[in-house]
């Protein structure tokens, strides 16, 4: 079975603090992992994927197959990072994305 | 490019009725997927259409059906509506069927009374 777990519904930090949004997955093969973000009054959009190994808006995420995790990190949070973040998994041979329940990040001034 | 467009944005139905939701993909995209997002949950895959065929289906009953037209636009139909069908229905398009890089619409919010 494919499953994505985001243990925190809400993560509240101050501007300039480090951020880590947790994502754990369950999948027997080698998955593709993604982070999607939804800013207030905007549509859901792709933030980054593990294959590209790039930093987007200062965010990075490393796939840890041993711990089956794909945590999203940013060293210094900004107020504009406040949004809903979803971790998603795509299994080999599957077209669908399996999403977690999401974590709301609130960055206060 | 307007991106993925969905209609209607909001609608209210009563139990037992039928509903049709529509989606136009982003320009250049030929694959459309539908997701259901219940309140407080992440999007859940309903099905994907490519070349006017249903390519893969999630764990949804046959009351949920779809169609893709030659211009790549798509419809989601739900028959015999239940209260539990109340949700945000998201359409997503992609360049190919084998990608997790999806472009989402703003969704159609369905309320079943």
mmCIF file with all atom_site columns, N, CA, C and O in Angstrom, chain A residues 2 6 9 32 34 36 38 41-46 49 84 86 88 90 92-102, chain B residues 2-5 33 35 37 40-45 48 55-56 58 88 90 97-106:
data_model
loop_
_atom_site.group_PDB
_atom_site.id
_atom_site.type_symbol
_atom_site.label_atom_id
_atom_site.label_alt_id
_atom_site.label_comp_id
_atom_site.label_asym_id
_atom_site.label_entity_id
_atom_site.label_seq_id
_atom_site.pdbx_PDB_ins_code
_atom_site.Cartn_x
_atom_site.Cartn_y
_atom_site.Cartn_z
_atom_site.occupancy
_atom_site.B_iso_or_equiv
_atom_site.pdbx_formal_charge
_atom_site.auth_seq_id
_atom_site.auth_comp_id
_atom_site.auth_asym_id
_atom_site.auth_atom_id
_atom_site.pdbx_PDB_model_num
ATOM 1   N N  . UNK A 1 2   ? 0.353   2.266  -0.614  1.00 0.00 ? 2   UNK A N  1
ATOM 2   C CA . UNK A 1 2   ? 1.059   3.540  -0.647  1.00 0.00 ? 2   UNK A CA 1
ATOM 3   C C  . UNK A 1 2   ? 0.409   4.481  0.361   1.00 0.00 ? 2   UNK A C  1
ATOM 4   O O  . UNK A 1 2   ? -0.802  4.672  0.338   1.00 0.00 ? 2   UNK A O  1
ATOM 5   N N  . UNK A 1 6   ? 1.812   12.987 7.293   1.00 0.00 ? 6   UNK A N  1
ATOM 6   C CA . UNK A 1 6   ? 2.327   14.285 7.734   1.00 0.00 ? 6   UNK A CA 1
ATOM 7   C C  . UNK A 1 6   ? 1.813   14.468 9.158   1.00 0.00 ? 6   UNK A C  1
ATOM 8   O O  . UNK A 1 6   ? 0.625   14.743 9.346   1.00 0.00 ? 6   UNK A O  1
ATOM 9   N N  . UNK A 1 9   ? -0.457  18.936 11.896  1.00 0.00 ? 9   UNK A N  1
ATOM 10  C CA . UNK A 1 9   ? -1.487  19.685 11.161  1.00 0.00 ? 9   UNK A CA 1
ATOM 11  C C  . UNK A 1 9   ? -1.097  21.151 11.054  1.00 0.00 ? 9   UNK A C  1
ATOM 12  O O  . UNK A 1 9   ? -1.415  21.806 10.073  1.00 0.00 ? 9   UNK A O  1
ATOM 13  N N  . UNK A 1 32  ? 8.577   8.185  -6.227  1.00 0.00 ? 32  UNK A N  1
ATOM 14  C CA . UNK A 1 32  ? 8.883   9.586  -6.484  1.00 0.00 ? 32  UNK A CA 1
ATOM 15  C C  . UNK A 1 32  ? 8.176   10.385 -5.396  1.00 0.00 ? 32  UNK A C  1
ATOM 16  O O  . UNK A 1 32  ? 7.015   10.120 -5.090  1.00 0.00 ? 32  UNK A O  1
ATOM 17  N N  . UNK A 1 34  ? 7.158   14.280 -3.774  1.00 0.00 ? 34  UNK A N  1
ATOM 18  C CA . UNK A 1 34  ? 6.918   15.668 -4.154  1.00 0.00 ? 34  UNK A CA 1
ATOM 19  C C  . UNK A 1 34  ? 6.441   16.457 -2.938  1.00 0.00 ? 34  UNK A C  1
ATOM 20  O O  . UNK A 1 34  ? 5.855   15.904 -2.011  1.00 0.00 ? 34  UNK A O  1
ATOM 21  N N  . UNK A 1 36  ? 3.906   19.742 -2.583  1.00 0.00 ? 36  UNK A N  1
ATOM 22  C CA . UNK A 1 36  ? 3.018   20.703 -3.200  1.00 0.00 ? 36  UNK A CA 1
ATOM 23  C C  . UNK A 1 36  ? 2.663   21.756 -2.150  1.00 0.00 ? 36  UNK A C  1
ATOM 24  O O  . UNK A 1 36  ? 2.601   21.463 -0.951  1.00 0.00 ? 36  UNK A O  1
ATOM 25  N N  . UNK A 1 38  ? 0.044   25.267 -1.226  1.00 0.00 ? 38  UNK A N  1
ATOM 26  C CA . UNK A 1 38  ? -1.125  26.081 -1.570  1.00 0.00 ? 38  UNK A CA 1
ATOM 27  C C  . UNK A 1 38  ? -1.105  27.334 -0.724  1.00 0.00 ? 38  UNK A C  1
ATOM 28  O O  . UNK A 1 38  ? -1.334  27.281 0.502   1.00 0.00 ? 38  UNK A O  1
ATOM 29  N N  . UNK A 1 41  ? -5.678  31.639 -1.072  1.00 0.00 ? 41  UNK A N  1
ATOM 30  C CA . UNK A 1 41  ? -6.450  32.058 -2.244  1.00 0.00 ? 41  UNK A CA 1
ATOM 31  C C  . UNK A 1 41  ? -5.752  31.743 -3.565  1.00 0.00 ? 41  UNK A C  1
ATOM 32  O O  . UNK A 1 41  ? -6.005  32.384 -4.584  1.00 0.00 ? 41  UNK A O  1
ATOM 33  N N  . UNK A 1 42  ? -4.855  30.769 -3.540  1.00 0.00 ? 42  UNK A N  1
ATOM 34  C CA . UNK A 1 42  ? -4.213  30.317 -4.774  1.00 0.00 ? 42  UNK A CA 1
ATOM 35  C C  . UNK A 1 42  ? -4.437  28.821 -4.935  1.00 0.00 ? 42  UNK A C  1
ATOM 36  O O  . UNK A 1 42  ? -4.856  28.136 -4.022  1.00 0.00 ? 42  UNK A O  1
ATOM 37  N N  . UNK A 1 43  ? -4.159  28.339 -6.118  1.00 0.00 ? 43  UNK A N  1
ATOM 38  C CA . UNK A 1 43  ? -4.338  26.919 -6.373  1.00 0.00 ? 43  UNK A CA 1
ATOM 39  C C  . UNK A 1 43  ? -3.139  26.115 -5.901  1.00 0.00 ? 43  UNK A C  1
ATOM 40  O O  . UNK A 1 43  ? -2.057  26.653 -5.673  1.00 0.00 ? 43  UNK A O  1
ATOM 41  N N  . UNK A 1 44  ? -3.369  24.844 -5.750  1.00 0.00 ? 44  UNK A N  1
ATOM 42  C CA . UNK A 1 44  ? -2.304  23.920 -5.365  1.00 0.00 ? 44  UNK A CA 1
ATOM 43  C C  . UNK A 1 44  ? -1.239  23.884 -6.465  1.00 0.00 ? 44  UNK A C  1
ATOM 44  O O  . UNK A 1 44  ? -1.561  23.803 -7.649  1.00 0.00 ? 44  UNK A O  1
ATOM 45  N N  . UNK A 1 45  ? 0.029   23.978 -6.064  1.00 0.00 ? 45  UNK A N  1
ATOM 46  C CA . UNK A 1 45  ? 1.098   23.993 -7.073  1.00 0.00 ? 45  UNK A CA 1
ATOM 47  C C  . UNK A 1 45  ? 2.303   23.206 -6.577  1.00 0.00 ? 45  UNK A C  1
ATOM 48  O O  . UNK A 1 45  ? 2.542   23.087 -5.377  1.00 0.00 ? 45  UNK A O  1
ATOM 49  N N  . UNK A 1 46  ? 3.066   22.711 -7.535  1.00 0.00 ? 46  UNK A N  1
ATOM 50  C CA . UNK A 1 46  ? 4.253   21.945 -7.209  1.00 0.00 ? 46  UNK A CA 1
ATOM 51  C C  . UNK A 1 46  ? 5.329   22.863 -6.649  1.00 0.00 ? 46  UNK A C  1
ATOM 52  O O  . UNK A 1 46  ? 5.622   23.915 -7.232  1.00 0.00 ? 46  UNK A O  1
ATOM 53  N N  . UNK A 1 49  ? 10.444  18.417 -6.210  1.00 0.00 ? 49  UNK A N  1
ATOM 54  C CA . UNK A 1 49  ? 10.394  16.955 -6.284  1.00 0.00 ? 49  UNK A CA 1
ATOM 55  C C  . UNK A 1 49  ? 11.794  16.425 -6.023  1.00 0.00 ? 49  UNK A C  1
ATOM 56  O O  . UNK A 1 49  ? 12.789  17.091 -6.319  1.00 0.00 ? 49  UNK A O  1
ATOM 57  N N  . UNK A 1 84  ? -0.297  26.116 3.060   1.00 0.00 ? 84  UNK A N  1
ATOM 58  C CA . UNK A 1 84  ? -0.578  24.710 3.323   1.00 0.00 ? 84  UNK A CA 1
ATOM 59  C C  . UNK A 1 84  ? 0.377   23.886 2.479   1.00 0.00 ? 84  UNK A C  1
ATOM 60  O O  . UNK A 1 84  ? 0.490   24.125 1.267   1.00 0.00 ? 84  UNK A O  1
ATOM 61  N N  . UNK A 1 86  ? 1.649   20.066 1.230   1.00 0.00 ? 86  UNK A N  1
ATOM 62  C CA . UNK A 1 86  ? 1.275   18.658 1.087   1.00 0.00 ? 86  UNK A CA 1
ATOM 63  C C  . UNK A 1 86  ? 2.456   17.869 0.540   1.00 0.00 ? 86  UNK A C  1
ATOM 64  O O  . UNK A 1 86  ? 3.062   18.245 -0.467  1.00 0.00 ? 86  UNK A O  1
ATOM 65  N N  . UNK A 1 88  ? 3.557   14.354 -1.274  1.00 0.00 ? 88  UNK A N  1
ATOM 66  C CA . UNK A 1 88  ? 2.874   13.406 -2.156  1.00 0.00 ? 88  UNK A CA 1
ATOM 67  C C  . UNK A 1 88  ? 3.853   12.377 -2.695  1.00 0.00 ? 88  UNK A C  1
ATOM 68  O O  . UNK A 1 88  ? 5.043   12.662 -2.878  1.00 0.00 ? 88  UNK A O  1
ATOM 69  N N  . UNK A 1 90  ? 4.409   9.096  -5.612  1.00 0.00 ? 90  UNK A N  1
ATOM 70  C CA . UNK A 1 90  ? 3.982   8.407  -6.835  1.00 0.00 ? 90  UNK A CA 1
ATOM 71  C C  . UNK A 1 90  ? 4.780   7.123  -6.953  1.00 0.00 ? 90  UNK A C  1
ATOM 72  O O  . UNK A 1 90  ? 6.008   7.151  -7.007  1.00 0.00 ? 90  UNK A O  1
ATOM 73  N N  . UNK A 1 92  ? 5.991   3.456  -8.651  1.00 0.00 ? 92  UNK A N  1
ATOM 74  C CA . UNK A 1 92  ? 6.415   3.011  -9.973  1.00 0.00 ? 92  UNK A CA 1
ATOM 75  C C  . UNK A 1 92  ? 5.230   2.377  -10.693 1.00 0.00 ? 92  UNK A C  1
ATOM 76  O O  . UNK A 1 92  ? 4.557   1.502  -10.154 1.00 0.00 ? 92  UNK A O  1
ATOM 77  N N  . UNK A 1 93  ? 4.974   2.827  -11.917 1.00 0.00 ? 93  UNK A N  1
ATOM 78  C CA . UNK A 1 93  ? 3.889   2.264  -12.705 1.00 0.00 ? 93  UNK A CA 1
ATOM 79  C C  . UNK A 1 93  ? 2.521   2.821  -12.365 1.00 0.00 ? 93  UNK A C  1
ATOM 80  O O  . UNK A 1 93  ? 1.526   2.432  -12.974 1.00 0.00 ? 93  UNK A O  1
ATOM 81  N N  . UNK A 1 94  ? 2.476   3.741  -11.415 1.00 0.00 ? 94  UNK A N  1
ATOM 82  C CA . UNK A 1 94  ? 1.193   4.340  -11.048 1.00 0.00 ? 94  UNK A CA 1
ATOM 83  C C  . UNK A 1 94  ? 1.122   5.758  -11.588 1.00 0.00 ? 94  UNK A C  1
ATOM 84  O O  . UNK A 1 94  ? 2.088   6.509  -11.536 1.00 0.00 ? 94  UNK A O  1
ATOM 85  N N  . UNK A 1 95  ? -0.048  6.122  -12.082 1.00 0.00 ? 95  UNK A N  1
ATOM 86  C CA . UNK A 1 95  ? -0.250  7.493  -12.532 1.00 0.00 ? 95  UNK A CA 1
ATOM 87  C C  . UNK A 1 95  ? -0.637  8.415  -11.379 1.00 0.00 ? 95  UNK A C  1
ATOM 88  O O  . UNK A 1 95  ? -0.402  9.602  -11.424 1.00 0.00 ? 95  UNK A O  1
ATOM 89  N N  . UNK A 1 96  ? -1.216  7.861  -10.348 1.00 0.00 ? 96  UNK A N  1
ATOM 90  C CA . UNK A 1 96  ? -1.799  8.698  -9.305  1.00 0.00 ? 96  UNK A CA 1
ATOM 91  C C  . UNK A 1 96  ? -0.741  9.217  -8.338  1.00 0.00 ? 96  UNK A C  1
ATOM 92  O O  . UNK A 1 96  ? 0.321   8.619  -8.148  1.00 0.00 ? 96  UNK A O  1
ATOM 93  N N  . UNK A 1 97  ? -1.064  10.344 -7.738  1.00 0.00 ? 97  UNK A N  1
ATOM 94  C CA . UNK A 1 97  ? -0.319  10.861 -6.610  1.00 0.00 ? 97  UNK A CA 1
ATOM 95  C C  . UNK A 1 97  ? -1.105  10.528 -5.349  1.00 0.00 ? 97  UNK A C  1
ATOM 96  O O  . UNK A 1 97  ? -2.324  10.688 -5.310  1.00 0.00 ? 97  UNK A O  1
ATOM 97  N N  . UNK A 1 98  ? -0.384  10.068 -4.321  1.00 0.00 ? 98  UNK A N  1
ATOM 98  C CA . UNK A 1 98  ? -0.981  9.850  -3.015  1.00 0.00 ? 98  UNK A CA 1
ATOM 99  C C  . UNK A 1 98  ? -0.524  10.988 -2.115  1.00 0.00 ? 98  UNK A C  1
ATOM 100 O O  . UNK A 1 98  ? 0.689   11.172 -1.908  1.00 0.00 ? 98  UNK A O  1
ATOM 101 N N  . UNK A 1 99  ? -1.469  11.744 -1.598  1.00 0.00 ? 99  UNK A N  1
ATOM 102 C CA . UNK A 1 99  ? -1.153  12.926 -0.799  1.00 0.00 ? 99  UNK A CA 1
ATOM 103 C C  . UNK A 1 99  ? -1.280  12.644 0.689   1.00 0.00 ? 99  UNK A C  1
ATOM 104 O O  . UNK A 1 99  ? -2.108  11.827 1.116   1.00 0.00 ? 99  UNK A O  1
ATOM 105 N N  . UNK A 1 100 ? -0.483  13.362 1.465   1.00 0.00 ? 100 UNK A N  1
ATOM 106 C CA . UNK A 1 100 ? -0.695  13.394 2.891   1.00 0.00 ? 100 UNK A CA 1
ATOM 107 C C  . UNK A 1 100 ? -1.824  14.361 3.233   1.00 0.00 ? 100 UNK A C  1
ATOM 108 O O  . UNK A 1 100 ? -2.415  14.981 2.341   1.00 0.00 ? 100 UNK A O  1
ATOM 109 N N  . UNK A 1 101 ? -2.109  14.484 4.515   1.00 0.00 ? 101 UNK A N  1
ATOM 110 C CA . UNK A 1 101 ? -3.214  15.340 4.941   1.00 0.00 ? 101 UNK A CA 1
ATOM 111 C C  . UNK A 1 101 ? -2.826  16.804 5.035   1.00 0.00 ? 101 UNK A C  1
ATOM 112 O O  . UNK A 1 101 ? -3.684  17.651 5.257   1.00 0.00 ? 101 UNK A O  1
ATOM 113 N N  . UNK A 1 102 ? -1.545  17.088 4.865   1.00 0.00 ? 102 UNK A N  1
ATOM 114 C CA . UNK A 1 102 ? -1.111  18.472 4.814   1.00 0.00 ? 102 UNK A CA 1
ATOM 115 C C  . UNK A 1 102 ? -0.688  19.046 6.159   1.00 0.00 ? 102 UNK A C  1
ATOM 116 O O  . UNK A 1 102 ? -1.140  18.612 7.222   1.00 0.00 ? 102 UNK A O  1
ATOM 117 N N  . UNK B 2 2   ? -4.392  30.616 -19.326 1.00 0.00 ? 2   UNK B N  1
ATOM 118 C CA . UNK B 2 2   ? -5.191  30.666 -18.120 1.00 0.00 ? 2   UNK B CA 1
ATOM 119 C C  . UNK B 2 2   ? -4.904  29.493 -17.212 1.00 0.00 ? 2   UNK B C  1
ATOM 120 O O  . UNK B 2 2   ? -5.377  29.439 -16.095 1.00 0.00 ? 2   UNK B O  1
ATOM 121 N N  . UNK B 2 3   ? -4.127  28.541 -17.653 1.00 0.00 ? 3   UNK B N  1
ATOM 122 C CA . UNK B 2 3   ? -3.893  27.374 -16.838 1.00 0.00 ? 3   UNK B CA 1
ATOM 123 C C  . UNK B 2 3   ? -5.101  26.462 -16.861 1.00 0.00 ? 3   UNK B C  1
ATOM 124 O O  . UNK B 2 3   ? -5.943  26.518 -17.768 1.00 0.00 ? 3   UNK B O  1
ATOM 125 N N  . UNK B 2 4   ? -5.228  25.634 -15.854 1.00 0.00 ? 4   UNK B N  1
ATOM 126 C CA . UNK B 2 4   ? -6.345  24.704 -15.765 1.00 0.00 ? 4   UNK B CA 1
ATOM 127 C C  . UNK B 2 4   ? -7.587  25.457 -15.283 1.00 0.00 ? 4   UNK B C  1
ATOM 128 O O  . UNK B 2 4   ? -7.531  26.153 -14.266 1.00 0.00 ? 4   UNK B O  1
ATOM 129 N N  . UNK B 2 5   ? -8.652  25.318 -16.021 1.00 0.00 ? 5   UNK B N  1
ATOM 130 C CA . UNK B 2 5   ? -9.892  25.985 -15.628 1.00 0.00 ? 5   UNK B CA 1
ATOM 131 C C  . UNK B 2 5   ? -10.969 24.956 -15.339 1.00 0.00 ? 5   UNK B C  1
ATOM 132 O O  . UNK B 2 5   ? -11.086 23.946 -16.053 1.00 0.00 ? 5   UNK B O  1
ATOM 133 N N  . UNK B 2 33  ? -6.304  14.526 -14.714 1.00 0.00 ? 33  UNK B N  1
ATOM 134 C CA . UNK B 2 33  ? -6.607  13.705 -13.547 1.00 0.00 ? 33  UNK B CA 1
ATOM 135 C C  . UNK B 2 33  ? -7.616  14.436 -12.680 1.00 0.00 ? 33  UNK B C  1
ATOM 136 O O  . UNK B 2 33  ? -7.633  15.673 -12.641 1.00 0.00 ? 33  UNK B O  1
ATOM 137 N N  . UNK B 2 35  ? -9.227  14.687 -8.696  1.00 0.00 ? 35  UNK B N  1
ATOM 138 C CA . UNK B 2 35  ? -9.000  14.392 -7.290  1.00 0.00 ? 35  UNK B CA 1
ATOM 139 C C  . UNK B 2 35  ? -10.179 14.920 -6.473  1.00 0.00 ? 35  UNK B C  1
ATOM 140 O O  . UNK B 2 35  ? -10.765 15.952 -6.802  1.00 0.00 ? 35  UNK B O  1
ATOM 141 N N  . UNK B 2 37  ? -11.094 16.275 -2.670  1.00 0.00 ? 37  UNK B N  1
ATOM 142 C CA . UNK B 2 37  ? -10.479 16.739 -1.432  1.00 0.00 ? 37  UNK B CA 1
ATOM 143 C C  . UNK B 2 37  ? -11.568 17.044 -0.414  1.00 0.00 ? 37  UNK B C  1
ATOM 144 O O  . UNK B 2 37  ? -12.255 18.072 -0.520  1.00 0.00 ? 37  UNK B O  1
ATOM 145 N N  . UNK B 2 40  ? -10.197 19.113 5.390   1.00 0.00 ? 40  UNK B N  1
ATOM 146 C CA . UNK B 2 40  ? -9.147  18.682 6.305   1.00 0.00 ? 40  UNK B CA 1
ATOM 147 C C  . UNK B 2 40  ? -8.308  17.518 5.823   1.00 0.00 ? 40  UNK B C  1
ATOM 148 O O  . UNK B 2 40  ? -7.464  17.011 6.565   1.00 0.00 ? 40  UNK B O  1
ATOM 149 N N  . UNK B 2 41  ? -8.532  17.126 4.585   1.00 0.00 ? 41  UNK B N  1
ATOM 150 C CA . UNK B 2 41  ? -7.804  15.993 4.017   1.00 0.00 ? 41  UNK B CA 1
ATOM 151 C C  . UNK B 2 41  ? -6.976  16.435 2.811   1.00 0.00 ? 41  UNK B C  1
ATOM 152 O O  . UNK B 2 41  ? -7.202  17.505 2.251   1.00 0.00 ? 41  UNK B O  1
ATOM 153 N N  . UNK B 2 42  ? -6.042  15.580 2.428   1.00 0.00 ? 42  UNK B N  1
ATOM 154 C CA . UNK B 2 42  ? -5.326  15.824 1.188   1.00 0.00 ? 42  UNK B CA 1
ATOM 155 C C  . UNK B 2 42  ? -6.142  15.346 0.000   1.00 0.00 ? 42  UNK B C  1
ATOM 156 O O  . UNK B 2 42  ? -7.104  14.593 0.159   1.00 0.00 ? 42  UNK B O  1
ATOM 157 N N  . UNK B 2 43  ? -5.780  15.779 -1.191  1.00 0.00 ? 43  UNK B N  1
ATOM 158 C CA . UNK B 2 43  ? -6.489  15.315 -2.385  1.00 0.00 ? 43  UNK B CA 1
ATOM 159 C C  . UNK B 2 43  ? -6.380  13.796 -2.533  1.00 0.00 ? 43  UNK B C  1
ATOM 160 O O  . UNK B 2 43  ? -5.325  13.224 -2.258  1.00 0.00 ? 43  UNK B O  1
ATOM 161 N N  . UNK B 2 44  ? -7.485  13.191 -2.979  1.00 0.00 ? 44  UNK B N  1
ATOM 162 C CA . UNK B 2 44  ? -7.520  11.746 -3.187  1.00 0.00 ? 44  UNK B CA 1
ATOM 163 C C  . UNK B 2 44  ? -7.832  11.468 -4.653  1.00 0.00 ? 44  UNK B C  1
ATOM 164 O O  . UNK B 2 44  ? -8.803  11.993 -5.194  1.00 0.00 ? 44  UNK B O  1
ATOM 165 N N  . UNK B 2 45  ? -7.009  10.623 -5.252  1.00 0.00 ? 45  UNK B N  1
ATOM 166 C CA . UNK B 2 45  ? -7.097  10.336 -6.683  1.00 0.00 ? 45  UNK B CA 1
ATOM 167 C C  . UNK B 2 45  ? -8.391  9.616  -7.030  1.00 0.00 ? 45  UNK B C  1
ATOM 168 O O  . UNK B 2 45  ? -8.725  8.601  -6.427  1.00 0.00 ? 45  UNK B O  1
ATOM 169 N N  . UNK B 2 48  ? -7.637  9.074  -13.967 1.00 0.00 ? 48  UNK B N  1
ATOM 170 C CA . UNK B 2 48  ? -6.843  9.834  -14.924 1.00 0.00 ? 48  UNK B CA 1
ATOM 171 C C  . UNK B 2 48  ? -7.290  9.493  -16.339 1.00 0.00 ? 48  UNK B C  1
ATOM 172 O O  . UNK B 2 48  ? -7.564  8.337  -16.651 1.00 0.00 ? 48  UNK B O  1
ATOM 173 N N  . UNK B 2 55  ? -7.196  5.789  -17.707 1.00 0.00 ? 55  UNK B N  1
ATOM 174 C CA . UNK B 2 55  ? -5.931  5.060  -17.616 1.00 0.00 ? 55  UNK B CA 1
ATOM 175 C C  . UNK B 2 55  ? -5.752  4.378  -16.274 1.00 0.00 ? 55  UNK B C  1
ATOM 176 O O  . UNK B 2 55  ? -5.162  3.316  -16.190 1.00 0.00 ? 55  UNK B O  1
ATOM 177 N N  . UNK B 2 56  ? -6.215  5.022  -15.254 1.00 0.00 ? 56  UNK B N  1
ATOM 178 C CA . UNK B 2 56  ? -6.077  4.451  -13.924 1.00 0.00 ? 56  UNK B CA 1
ATOM 179 C C  . UNK B 2 56  ? -7.180  5.016  -13.057 1.00 0.00 ? 56  UNK B C  1
ATOM 180 O O  . UNK B 2 56  ? -7.633  6.158  -13.270 1.00 0.00 ? 56  UNK B O  1
ATOM 181 N N  . UNK B 2 58  ? -8.786  5.314  -8.983  1.00 0.00 ? 58  UNK B N  1
ATOM 182 C CA . UNK B 2 58  ? -8.615  5.180  -7.549  1.00 0.00 ? 58  UNK B CA 1
ATOM 183 C C  . UNK B 2 58  ? -9.754  4.392  -6.945  1.00 0.00 ? 58  UNK B C  1
ATOM 184 O O  . UNK B 2 58  ? -10.599 3.823  -7.649  1.00 0.00 ? 58  UNK B O  1
ATOM 185 N N  . UNK B 2 88  ? -14.293 19.267 -2.276  1.00 0.00 ? 88  UNK B N  1
ATOM 186 C CA . UNK B 2 88  ? -13.712 20.061 -3.359  1.00 0.00 ? 88  UNK B CA 1
ATOM 187 C C  . UNK B 2 88  ? -13.172 19.090 -4.404  1.00 0.00 ? 88  UNK B C  1
ATOM 188 O O  . UNK B 2 88  ? -12.410 18.184 -4.069  1.00 0.00 ? 88  UNK B O  1
ATOM 189 N N  . UNK B 2 90  ? -10.925 18.574 -7.569  1.00 0.00 ? 90  UNK B N  1
ATOM 190 C CA . UNK B 2 90  ? -9.808  19.208 -8.256  1.00 0.00 ? 90  UNK B CA 1
ATOM 191 C C  . UNK B 2 90  ? -9.500  18.496 -9.558  1.00 0.00 ? 90  UNK B C  1
ATOM 192 O O  . UNK B 2 90  ? -9.425  17.263 -9.602  1.00 0.00 ? 90  UNK B O  1
ATOM 193 N N  . UNK B 2 97  ? 1.204   11.249 -19.194 1.00 0.00 ? 97  UNK B N  1
ATOM 194 C CA . UNK B 2 97  ? 0.488   10.474 -18.186 1.00 0.00 ? 97  UNK B CA 1
ATOM 195 C C  . UNK B 2 97  ? 1.430   9.960  -17.095 1.00 0.00 ? 97  UNK B C  1
ATOM 196 O O  . UNK B 2 97  ? 0.997   9.639  -16.013 1.00 0.00 ? 97  UNK B O  1
ATOM 197 N N  . UNK B 2 98  ? 2.701   9.888  -17.382 1.00 0.00 ? 98  UNK B N  1
ATOM 198 C CA . UNK B 2 98  ? 3.662   9.322  -16.430 1.00 0.00 ? 98  UNK B CA 1
ATOM 199 C C  . UNK B 2 98  ? 4.489   10.399 -15.767 1.00 0.00 ? 98  UNK B C  1
ATOM 200 O O  . UNK B 2 98  ? 5.712   10.457 -15.923 1.00 0.00 ? 98  UNK B O  1
ATOM 201 N N  . UNK B 2 99  ? 3.828   11.255 -15.044 1.00 0.00 ? 99  UNK B N  1
ATOM 202 C CA . UNK B 2 99  ? 4.526   12.307 -14.329 1.00 0.00 ? 99  UNK B CA 1
ATOM 203 C C  . UNK B 2 99  ? 3.770   12.658 -13.063 1.00 0.00 ? 99  UNK B C  1
ATOM 204 O O  . UNK B 2 99  ? 2.553   12.542 -13.005 1.00 0.00 ? 99  UNK B O  1
ATOM 205 N N  . UNK B 2 100 ? 4.512   13.096 -12.078 1.00 0.00 ? 100 UNK B N  1
ATOM 206 C CA . UNK B 2 100 ? 3.865   13.575 -10.863 1.00 0.00 ? 100 UNK B CA 1
ATOM 207 C C  . UNK B 2 100 ? 3.804   15.085 -10.826 1.00 0.00 ? 100 UNK B C  1
ATOM 208 O O  . UNK B 2 100 ? 3.380   15.666 -9.830  1.00 0.00 ? 100 UNK B O  1
ATOM 209 N N  . UNK B 2 101 ? 4.237   15.721 -11.914 1.00 0.00 ? 101 UNK B N  1
ATOM 210 C CA . UNK B 2 101 ? 4.186   17.177 -11.987 1.00 0.00 ? 101 UNK B CA 1
ATOM 211 C C  . UNK B 2 101 ? 2.832   17.583 -12.535 1.00 0.00 ? 101 UNK B C  1
ATOM 212 O O  . UNK B 2 101 ? 2.606   17.584 -13.756 1.00 0.00 ? 101 UNK B O  1
ATOM 213 N N  . UNK B 2 102 ? 1.948   17.911 -11.638 1.00 0.00 ? 102 UNK B N  1
ATOM 214 C CA . UNK B 2 102 ? 0.570   18.230 -11.996 1.00 0.00 ? 102 UNK B CA 1
ATOM 215 C C  . UNK B 2 102 ? 0.320   19.721 -11.844 1.00 0.00 ? 102 UNK B C  1
ATOM 216 O O  . UNK B 2 102 ? 0.869   20.378 -10.966 1.00 0.00 ? 102 UNK B O  1
ATOM 217 N N  . UNK B 2 103 ? -0.556  20.218 -12.715 1.00 0.00 ? 103 UNK B N  1
ATOM 218 C CA . UNK B 2 103 ? -1.001  21.606 -12.653 1.00 0.00 ? 103 UNK B CA 1
ATOM 219 C C  . UNK B 2 103 ? -2.490  21.568 -12.298 1.00 0.00 ? 103 UNK B C  1
ATOM 220 O O  . UNK B 2 103 ? -3.290  21.013 -13.057 1.00 0.00 ? 103 UNK B O  1
ATOM 221 N N  . UNK B 2 104 ? -2.820  22.153 -11.161 1.00 0.00 ? 104 UNK B N  1
ATOM 222 C CA . UNK B 2 104 ? -4.173  22.046 -10.640 1.00 0.00 ? 104 UNK B CA 1
ATOM 223 C C  . UNK B 2 104 ? -5.031  23.246 -11.013 1.00 0.00 ? 104 UNK B C  1
ATOM 224 O O  . UNK B 2 104 ? -4.540  24.384 -11.153 1.00 0.00 ? 104 UNK B O  1
ATOM 225 N N  . UNK B 2 105 ? -6.318  22.974 -11.117 1.00 0.00 ? 105 UNK B N  1
ATOM 226 C CA . UNK B 2 105 ? -7.301  24.033 -11.210 1.00 0.00 ? 105 UNK B CA 1
ATOM 227 C C  . UNK B 2 105 ? -7.686  24.490 -9.813  1.00 0.00 ? 105 UNK B C  1
ATOM 228 O O  . UNK B 2 105 ? -7.177  23.966 -8.804  1.00 0.00 ? 105 UNK B O  1
ATOM 229 N N  . UNK B 2 106 ? -8.589  25.465 -9.769  1.00 0.00 ? 106 UNK B N  1
ATOM 230 C CA . UNK B 2 106 ? -8.992  25.994 -8.462  1.00 0.00 ? 106 UNK B CA 1
ATOM 231 C C  . UNK B 2 106 ? -10.060 25.138 -7.793  1.00 0.00 ? 106 UNK B C  1
ATOM 232 O O  . UNK B 2 106 ? -10.358 25.319 -6.625  1.00 0.00 ? 106 UNK B O  1
#
